[in-house]
Short mmCIF file of C-alpha atoms and ligand atoms in Angstrom, two decimals:
data_model
loop_
_atom_site.label_atom_id
_atom_site.label_comp_id
_atom_site.label_asym_id
_atom_site.label_seq_id
_atom_site.Cartn_x
_atom_site.Cartn_y
_atom_site.Cartn_z
CA MET J 10 14.04 42.00 7.53
CA SER J 11 13.14 38.80 5.80
CA LEU J 12 14.06 35.26 5.90
CA PHE J 13 17.81 33.89 4.82
CA ASN J 14 16.26 32.09 1.83
CA VAL J 15 18.09 28.99 1.27
CA TYR J 16 14.92 26.37 1.20
CA PRO J 17 13.07 26.22 -1.21
CA LEU J 18 9.04 25.81 -0.33
CA TYR J 19 6.36 24.42 -1.10
CA ASN J 20 3.62 27.30 -0.86
CA ILE J 21 1.72 25.45 1.88
CA ALA J 22 1.50 26.58 5.76
CA PRO J 23 0.68 23.69 8.29
CA GLU J 24 -1.60 25.46 11.09
CA LYS J 25 -2.66 22.01 12.74
CA ALA J 26 -1.30 18.31 13.06
CA SER J 27 -2.60 15.18 14.18
CA GLY J 28 -1.44 11.89 13.86
CA ALA J 29 -0.44 11.25 10.13
CA THR J 30 -2.62 14.35 8.79
CA VAL J 31 -1.40 17.86 8.64
CA TRP J 32 -4.29 20.70 7.67
CA ASP J 33 -3.30 24.24 6.17
CA GLU J 34 -4.43 27.71 6.97
CA ASN J 35 -7.52 27.28 4.48
CA GLY J 36 -8.00 24.08 6.18
CA ASN J 37 -7.16 21.49 3.43
CA ALA J 38 -5.67 18.03 5.05
CA TYR J 39 -2.97 17.03 3.79
CA LEU J 40 -1.08 13.23 4.36
CA ASP J 41 2.00 13.34 5.66
CA PHE J 42 4.58 10.51 4.36
CA TYR J 43 7.33 12.61 4.99
CA GLY J 44 7.67 13.68 8.94
CA GLY J 45 9.11 16.93 7.84
CA HIS J 46 12.46 14.41 6.97
CA GLY J 47 11.57 11.70 9.12
CA VAL J 48 11.06 13.47 12.02
CA ILE J 49 7.41 12.59 12.95
CA SER J 50 7.35 9.37 15.03
CA ILE J 51 4.82 8.44 17.37
CA GLY J 52 2.14 10.88 15.06
CA HIS J 53 1.62 14.65 14.99
CA SER J 54 0.39 16.25 18.47
CA HIS J 55 -0.22 12.71 20.05
CA PRO J 56 -2.64 13.66 23.28
CA ILE J 57 0.35 11.58 25.31
CA TYR J 58 3.04 13.99 23.77
CA VAL J 59 1.02 16.87 24.07
CA LYS J 60 0.12 16.33 27.92
CA HIS J 61 3.83 15.33 28.78
CA ILE J 62 5.30 18.69 27.29
CA THR J 63 2.34 20.95 28.31
CA GLU J 64 2.63 19.56 31.87
CA GLN J 65 6.35 20.39 32.01
CA VAL J 66 6.12 23.83 30.35
CA ASN J 67 3.97 24.76 33.72
CA LYS J 68 6.58 23.05 35.93
CA ILE J 69 10.07 23.97 34.39
CA GLY J 70 10.82 23.96 30.49
CA PHE J 71 14.72 24.91 30.90
CA TYR J 72 18.02 25.19 33.28
CA SER J 73 21.29 24.38 32.22
CA ASN J 74 23.45 21.54 32.99
CA SER J 75 24.89 22.03 35.83
CA ILE J 76 21.82 21.28 37.98
CA ILE J 77 19.99 17.82 38.72
CA ASN J 78 17.72 17.19 35.83
CA PRO J 79 16.00 13.73 36.33
CA LEU J 80 14.11 13.82 33.50
CA GLN J 81 17.68 12.84 31.79
CA GLU J 82 18.52 10.37 34.26
CA LYS J 83 15.01 8.43 33.52
CA LEU J 84 16.09 8.94 29.96
CA ALA J 85 19.63 7.83 30.42
CA ASN J 86 17.92 4.46 32.06
CA LEU J 87 15.39 4.12 29.88
CA LEU J 88 16.39 4.31 26.15
CA PRO J 89 19.55 2.07 26.86
CA LYS J 90 17.83 -0.82 27.97
CA ILE J 91 14.73 -0.05 25.18
CA SER J 92 17.55 -0.13 22.41
CA GLU J 93 19.46 -3.55 24.25
CA TYR J 94 22.88 -1.20 24.84
CA PRO J 95 22.14 -1.57 28.99
CA ASP J 96 26.00 -0.57 29.57
CA TYR J 97 26.16 1.95 27.26
CA THR J 98 25.87 5.94 29.09
CA LEU J 99 23.81 9.03 27.21
CA PHE J 100 24.87 12.58 26.33
CA LEU J 101 22.03 14.49 25.17
CA CYS J 102 22.55 17.46 22.52
CA ASN J 103 20.01 19.11 20.26
CA SER J 104 20.08 17.88 16.61
CA GLY J 105 21.69 15.41 14.41
CA ALA J 106 24.75 17.46 13.09
CA GLU J 107 25.40 18.45 17.13
CA ALA J 108 25.06 14.28 18.06
CA ASN J 109 27.62 13.41 14.61
CA GLU J 110 30.12 16.34 15.92
CA ASN J 111 30.29 15.33 19.37
CA ALA J 112 30.53 11.00 18.41
CA LEU J 113 33.45 12.33 15.99
CA LYS J 114 35.59 14.36 18.72
CA LEU J 115 34.90 11.99 21.11
CA ALA J 116 36.12 9.43 19.41
CA SER J 117 39.21 11.39 18.81
CA PHE J 118 39.69 12.27 22.39
CA HIS J 119 39.26 8.54 23.09
CA ASN J 120 42.54 7.13 20.55
CA GLY J 121 44.30 10.47 19.73
CA LYS J 122 43.57 9.94 16.03
CA SER J 123 41.64 12.46 13.78
CA LYS J 124 41.29 11.41 10.25
CA VAL J 125 37.23 9.79 10.01
CA ILE J 126 36.45 7.51 7.35
CA ALA J 127 33.08 8.20 5.82
CA PHE J 128 31.23 6.34 2.88
CA LYS J 129 30.27 8.20 -0.38
CA ASN J 130 26.21 9.80 -0.61
CA SER J 131 26.51 9.63 3.07
CA PHE J 132 25.44 12.58 5.13
CA HIS J 133 25.93 13.40 8.67
CA GLY J 134 24.62 16.85 8.92
CA ARG J 135 26.06 20.42 8.71
CA THR J 136 28.78 21.99 11.04
CA SER J 137 31.31 24.09 10.63
CA ALA J 138 33.31 24.19 13.46
CA ALA J 139 33.92 20.44 13.10
CA VAL J 140 33.44 18.25 10.25
CA ALA J 141 30.13 18.40 8.29
CA VAL J 142 30.84 15.09 6.77
CA THR J 143 29.15 14.62 2.96
CA ASP J 144 30.73 14.12 0.02
CA ASN J 145 27.36 15.73 -1.50
CA PRO J 146 29.20 18.42 -3.86
CA LYS J 147 26.68 20.86 -3.35
CA ILE J 148 26.67 21.25 0.56
CA VAL J 149 30.22 22.80 1.21
CA ALA J 150 32.57 20.61 3.57
CA PRO J 151 34.32 22.75 5.80
CA LEU J 152 37.02 20.58 7.88
CA ASN J 153 38.82 21.61 10.74
CA ALA J 154 42.70 21.56 10.10
CA GLN J 155 43.15 18.30 12.22
CA GLN J 156 39.99 16.45 10.76
CA LYS J 157 40.57 14.96 7.53
CA VAL J 158 37.15 12.52 5.94
CA ILE J 159 37.86 9.56 3.68
CA PHE J 160 35.08 8.69 1.55
CA CYS J 161 34.72 4.81 0.47
CA ASP J 162 32.15 2.96 -1.67
CA LEU J 163 29.86 1.76 0.73
CA ASN J 164 30.40 -2.47 0.98
CA ASP J 165 34.08 -1.43 -0.51
CA ILE J 166 35.41 -3.34 2.62
CA ASN J 167 38.78 -3.88 1.34
CA ALA J 168 39.35 -0.15 0.59
CA VAL J 169 38.27 0.54 4.26
CA LYS J 170 40.75 -1.91 5.75
CA LYS J 171 43.67 -0.64 3.65
CA GLU J 172 42.87 3.16 5.18
CA ILE J 173 42.80 2.12 8.19
CA ALA J 174 45.96 -0.16 7.92
CA LYS J 175 48.02 3.20 7.63
CA GLY J 176 47.15 3.51 11.34
CA ASP J 177 45.94 7.08 11.50
CA ILE J 178 42.05 6.81 11.58
CA SER J 179 40.45 7.71 14.68
CA SER J 180 36.49 6.63 13.68
CA VAL J 181 34.39 5.29 10.83
CA ILE J 182 30.96 7.04 10.45
CA ILE J 183 28.22 5.13 8.54
CA GLU J 184 24.66 5.60 8.09
CA THR J 185 23.10 2.19 8.60
CA ILE J 186 20.54 3.24 5.93
CA GLN J 187 21.64 6.08 3.72
CA GLY J 188 18.62 8.37 3.76
CA VAL J 189 19.27 11.85 2.02
CA GLY J 190 21.85 9.53 -0.41
CA GLY J 191 18.84 7.63 -1.51
CA LEU J 192 18.11 4.68 0.97
CA ASP J 193 21.76 2.36 -0.54
CA GLU J 194 22.73 0.34 2.73
CA GLY J 195 25.95 -1.90 3.53
CA ASN J 196 25.22 -5.60 3.32
CA THR J 197 25.36 -7.93 6.50
CA GLU J 198 29.08 -9.48 5.47
CA PHE J 199 30.20 -6.02 5.42
CA PHE J 200 28.88 -4.49 8.21
CA LYS J 201 30.50 -7.52 10.33
CA GLU J 202 33.55 -7.16 8.80
CA LEU J 203 34.01 -3.37 9.45
CA GLU J 204 32.96 -3.86 12.87
CA LYS J 205 35.76 -6.66 13.25
CA VAL J 206 37.90 -4.71 11.46
CA CYS J 207 37.61 -1.29 13.87
CA LYS J 208 37.50 -3.48 16.88
CA GLU J 209 41.03 -5.26 16.11
CA SER J 210 42.65 -1.65 15.32
CA GLY J 211 41.20 0.55 18.04
CA VAL J 212 39.12 2.38 15.54
CA VAL J 213 35.62 3.97 16.79
CA LEU J 214 33.00 2.79 15.21
CA ILE J 215 29.96 5.58 14.82
CA LEU J 216 26.58 4.37 13.31
CA ASP J 217 24.37 7.51 12.46
CA GLU J 218 21.13 6.29 13.05
CA ILE J 219 20.10 9.63 13.05
CA GLN J 220 17.19 8.72 10.46
CA CYS J 221 17.31 4.96 10.37
CA GLY J 222 16.73 4.57 14.17
CA TYR J 223 14.41 5.28 16.90
CA GLY J 224 12.36 2.37 15.38
CA ARG J 225 12.01 3.20 11.60
CA SER J 226 14.05 0.44 10.02
CA GLY J 227 11.59 -2.27 12.02
CA LYS J 228 14.35 -2.63 14.85
CA PHE J 229 15.23 -0.21 17.37
CA PHE J 230 18.02 0.67 15.66
CA ALA J 231 18.84 -0.34 11.66
CA HIS J 232 21.75 -1.99 12.53
CA GLN J 233 20.46 -4.47 14.88
CA HIS J 234 18.96 -6.36 11.16
CA HIS J 235 22.85 -6.86 10.99
CA GLY J 236 23.62 -8.43 14.16
CA ILE J 237 26.53 -5.95 14.76
CA LYS J 238 27.58 -3.59 17.37
CA ALA J 239 29.04 -0.07 17.71
CA ASP J 240 30.95 1.99 19.88
CA ILE J 241 28.70 5.21 19.57
CA ILE J 242 25.29 5.82 17.99
CA SER J 243 23.87 9.14 17.16
CA LEU J 244 20.43 9.77 17.29
CA ALA J 245 18.13 12.81 16.51
CA LYS J 246 14.80 13.25 14.55
CA GLY J 247 12.04 10.55 15.66
CA MET J 248 13.94 11.00 19.26
CA GLY J 249 11.60 13.84 20.33
CA ASN J 250 8.95 13.51 17.38
CA GLY J 251 9.51 17.17 16.35
CA PHE J 252 10.97 18.52 19.53
CA PRO J 253 14.82 19.28 19.05
CA ILE J 254 17.08 16.64 20.65
CA GLY J 255 19.77 14.87 19.85
CA GLY J 256 21.84 12.38 21.39
CA ILE J 257 24.38 9.58 21.32
CA LEU J 258 24.69 6.39 23.35
CA ILE J 259 28.42 5.87 24.17
CA SER J 260 30.27 2.56 25.08
CA PRO J 261 31.62 1.79 28.95
CA GLU J 262 34.71 2.06 27.15
CA PHE J 263 34.93 5.72 27.21
CA LYS J 264 35.32 7.40 30.19
CA PRO J 265 33.96 10.67 30.65
CA SER J 266 35.22 13.44 32.48
CA TYR J 267 34.19 17.38 33.59
CA GLY J 268 34.20 19.56 30.68
CA LEU J 269 34.85 17.03 27.62
CA LEU J 270 31.33 17.48 26.15
CA GLY J 271 28.73 19.95 26.65
CA THR J 272 26.00 22.12 25.49
CA THR J 273 23.21 24.73 27.15
CA PHE J 274 20.28 23.56 25.95
CA GLY J 275 21.09 20.21 25.20
CA GLY J 276 18.71 17.52 27.51
CA ASN J 277 16.64 20.15 28.61
CA HIS J 278 13.39 19.55 30.29
CA LEU J 279 10.86 20.26 27.48
CA ALA J 280 13.46 18.06 25.42
CA CYS J 281 13.63 15.26 27.61
CA ALA J 282 9.45 15.07 27.96
CA ALA J 283 9.17 15.22 25.02
CA ALA J 284 11.52 12.63 24.32
CA LEU J 285 10.32 10.24 27.33
CA ALA J 286 6.62 10.77 25.75
CA VAL J 287 7.73 8.82 22.24
CA LEU J 288 9.32 6.17 24.20
CA GLU J 289 6.01 5.55 26.50
CA VAL J 290 3.87 5.51 23.45
CA PHE J 291 6.62 3.14 21.67
CA LYS J 292 5.90 1.02 24.42
CA ASN J 293 1.95 1.75 25.29
CA GLU J 294 1.20 1.19 20.88
CA ASN J 295 3.81 -1.58 20.45
CA ILE J 296 5.04 0.86 17.74
CA LEU J 297 7.85 -1.42 16.34
CA ASP J 298 4.74 -4.26 15.24
CA ASN J 299 3.25 -1.53 13.38
CA VAL J 300 6.13 -0.72 11.72
CA LYS J 301 6.49 -4.71 10.69
CA ARG J 302 3.15 -5.03 9.83
CA GLN J 303 2.69 -2.13 7.73
CA SER J 304 6.06 -2.41 6.06
CA SER J 305 5.02 -5.83 4.90
CA TYR J 306 1.56 -4.13 4.13
CA PHE J 307 3.02 -1.30 2.03
CA MET J 308 6.15 -3.78 0.25
CA LYS J 309 2.91 -6.25 -1.22
CA LYS J 310 0.94 -3.68 -2.38
CA PHE J 311 3.44 -1.61 -4.24
CA LYS J 312 4.86 -3.93 -5.63
CA SER J 313 2.36 -4.55 -7.75
CA LEU J 314 2.65 -0.85 -9.76
CA PRO J 315 4.35 -1.89 -13.14
CA GLN J 316 6.19 1.77 -13.02
CA ILE J 317 8.19 1.19 -10.02
CA LYS J 318 11.37 -0.13 -10.62
CA LYS J 319 12.00 -1.09 -7.31
CA ILE J 320 11.55 -0.36 -3.89
CA LYS J 321 14.13 0.52 -1.48
CA GLY J 322 14.52 0.72 2.23
CA ARG J 323 13.49 -1.28 5.40
CA GLY J 324 10.51 -1.06 7.71
CA LEU J 325 9.05 2.64 6.94
CA MET J 326 12.27 3.97 5.86
CA LEU J 327 11.06 3.18 2.14
CA GLY J 328 12.00 4.74 -1.36
CA LEU J 329 10.12 3.93 -4.46
CA GLU J 330 12.55 3.71 -7.36
CA PHE J 331 11.06 4.75 -11.29
CA ASP J 332 13.02 5.47 -14.14
CA PHE J 333 11.97 8.75 -14.24
CA GLU J 334 13.07 12.03 -12.18
CA VAL J 335 9.99 12.34 -9.84
CA ALA J 336 10.43 16.22 -9.31
CA GLU J 337 6.66 16.51 -10.89
CA LEU J 338 5.23 13.72 -9.67
CA ARG J 339 5.97 15.06 -6.01
CA LYS J 340 4.21 17.98 -6.59
CA LYS J 341 1.34 16.57 -7.98
CA LEU J 342 0.93 14.46 -4.89
CA ILE J 343 1.51 17.16 -2.83
CA TYR J 344 -0.80 20.05 -5.18
CA GLU J 345 -3.17 17.80 -6.95
CA LYS J 346 -3.67 14.98 -4.40
CA LYS J 347 -2.55 16.76 -0.73
CA ILE J 348 0.15 14.22 -0.03
CA PHE J 349 3.61 14.63 1.56
CA THR J 350 6.35 12.81 0.33
CA GLY J 351 10.46 13.48 -0.15
CA ASN J 352 13.02 12.94 -2.28
CA SER J 353 16.72 12.51 -2.48
CA ASN J 354 20.35 12.79 -4.26
CA ASN J 355 18.88 10.00 -6.60
CA LYS J 356 16.09 11.90 -8.40
CA ASN J 357 14.66 8.88 -9.46
CA LEU J 358 13.40 8.02 -5.93
CA LEU J 359 10.24 8.92 -4.22
CA ARG J 360 10.95 9.01 -0.43
CA VAL J 361 8.37 7.71 2.00
CA LEU J 362 8.82 8.20 5.54
CA PRO J 363 5.45 7.96 7.36
CA PRO J 364 4.82 8.27 11.03
CA LEU J 365 5.36 4.79 12.48
CA SER J 366 1.91 5.14 13.49
CA ILE J 367 0.32 4.93 9.91
CA THR J 368 -2.39 2.88 9.69
CA GLN J 369 -3.24 -0.05 6.62
CA ASN J 370 -5.97 3.03 5.59
CA GLU J 371 -3.53 5.87 5.37
CA ILE J 372 -0.91 3.56 3.06
CA ASP J 373 -4.21 2.49 0.67
CA ILE J 374 -4.73 6.08 0.26
CA LEU J 375 -1.35 6.85 -0.58
CA PHE J 376 -1.11 3.66 -3.30
CA GLU J 377 -5.03 4.89 -4.52
CA ASN J 378 -3.46 8.70 -5.23
CA LEU J 379 -0.09 7.30 -6.77
CA LYS J 380 -1.55 5.05 -9.10
CA SER J 381 -3.79 7.71 -10.53
CA CYS J 382 -0.68 10.01 -10.81
CA LEU J 383 0.81 7.65 -12.68
CA GLU J 384 -2.12 6.55 -14.78
C1 PLP S 28 21.72 10.08 8.59
C2 PLP S 28 21.37 11.36 8.70
N1 PLP S 28 22.48 12.04 10.16
C3 PLP S 28 22.20 13.60 10.38
C4 PLP S 28 21.40 14.24 9.67
C5 PLP S 28 22.02 15.85 10.38
O1 PLP S 28 20.56 16.46 11.43
P1 PLP S 28 19.95 17.34 11.61
O2 PLP S 28 19.27 17.96 10.44
O3 PLP S 28 19.30 17.45 12.82
O4 PLP S 28 21.41 18.25 11.98
C6 PLP S 28 20.82 14.19 9.39
C7 PLP S 28 19.56 15.12 8.73
O5 PLP S 28 18.56 14.75 7.71
C8 PLP S 28 20.80 12.74 8.71
O6 PLP S 28 19.64 12.03 7.97
#
């Protein structure tokens, strides 16, 4: 038997990691400016993270959601406070796709409607039971019979208003900063109008902060740069620093009832221990301050490279845009310079998603190596 071959692979087998460094089986060290699709928030194998997970697995790793789990309660108490959504409740699941699926479902239960507005070039995960919201033709998007997704252009508030005026929209789902799509983002005027029209029409505003959230943009949630609030916020990736966990933060307008949502593994003891360790390190190490500091250092430094046409994104969710396709450059960075970076639907964009604990010295190493690749 072999693996179902769906991932194009780099010929590297990581064996060990610490901070922003990953070692392969031959002892080669790689600098990680990608974090496995923007997952690594506090750094690989952070000692506090390792300690909490190890201690937890020695006690209890898992039990179903039919018992009291104080770790879930601790997370549900901490997370809304840290994220400035103090009256929101938390539902825990296992991944980003699952978080969005629950968000869309909850919206439908809430207002009895099923149509969804999403935005061109967005990516909200792959599921088949409900909605895999994407307009990427390479990713098949099976829809359940009742759920239909309408794709609008980013920043085109009139198109959104026109659809909402028809009266059958349940929710709008949007990434504050598009990840896989290539780091385009709505402007503040658009987001404010979107918030307003959703509120006035009883449409649920779902902000997908799976990639851009959890500090990556320099604020806890990227939409906080625009001074707006969401009805539901979906989370995953950086939340567990590599341990699979996702969740949705839910406005008090939504009333829970037994069986409304559910999952076997969601919020298990180990996942909660990982998520709590992440928040502890955020606090201890002022991670958000580091994101802001390193981001402005990065921007200043990389602006000096004439081959870079544009730097997109915020915080440590960045994209370097060139006037050529970056696939070869990425390969060179990985195999010759031993640095991981990422790609996106925009083939000219080199994506940079380091651990949020990245240092100035590590940014300098990326800079020097990128510069030498471009010469
Ligand atoms: C914005 C966004 N939403 C949802 C997802 C899906 O998350 P997962 O792969 O954990 O299902 C991703 C994954 O890249 C993402 O970037």
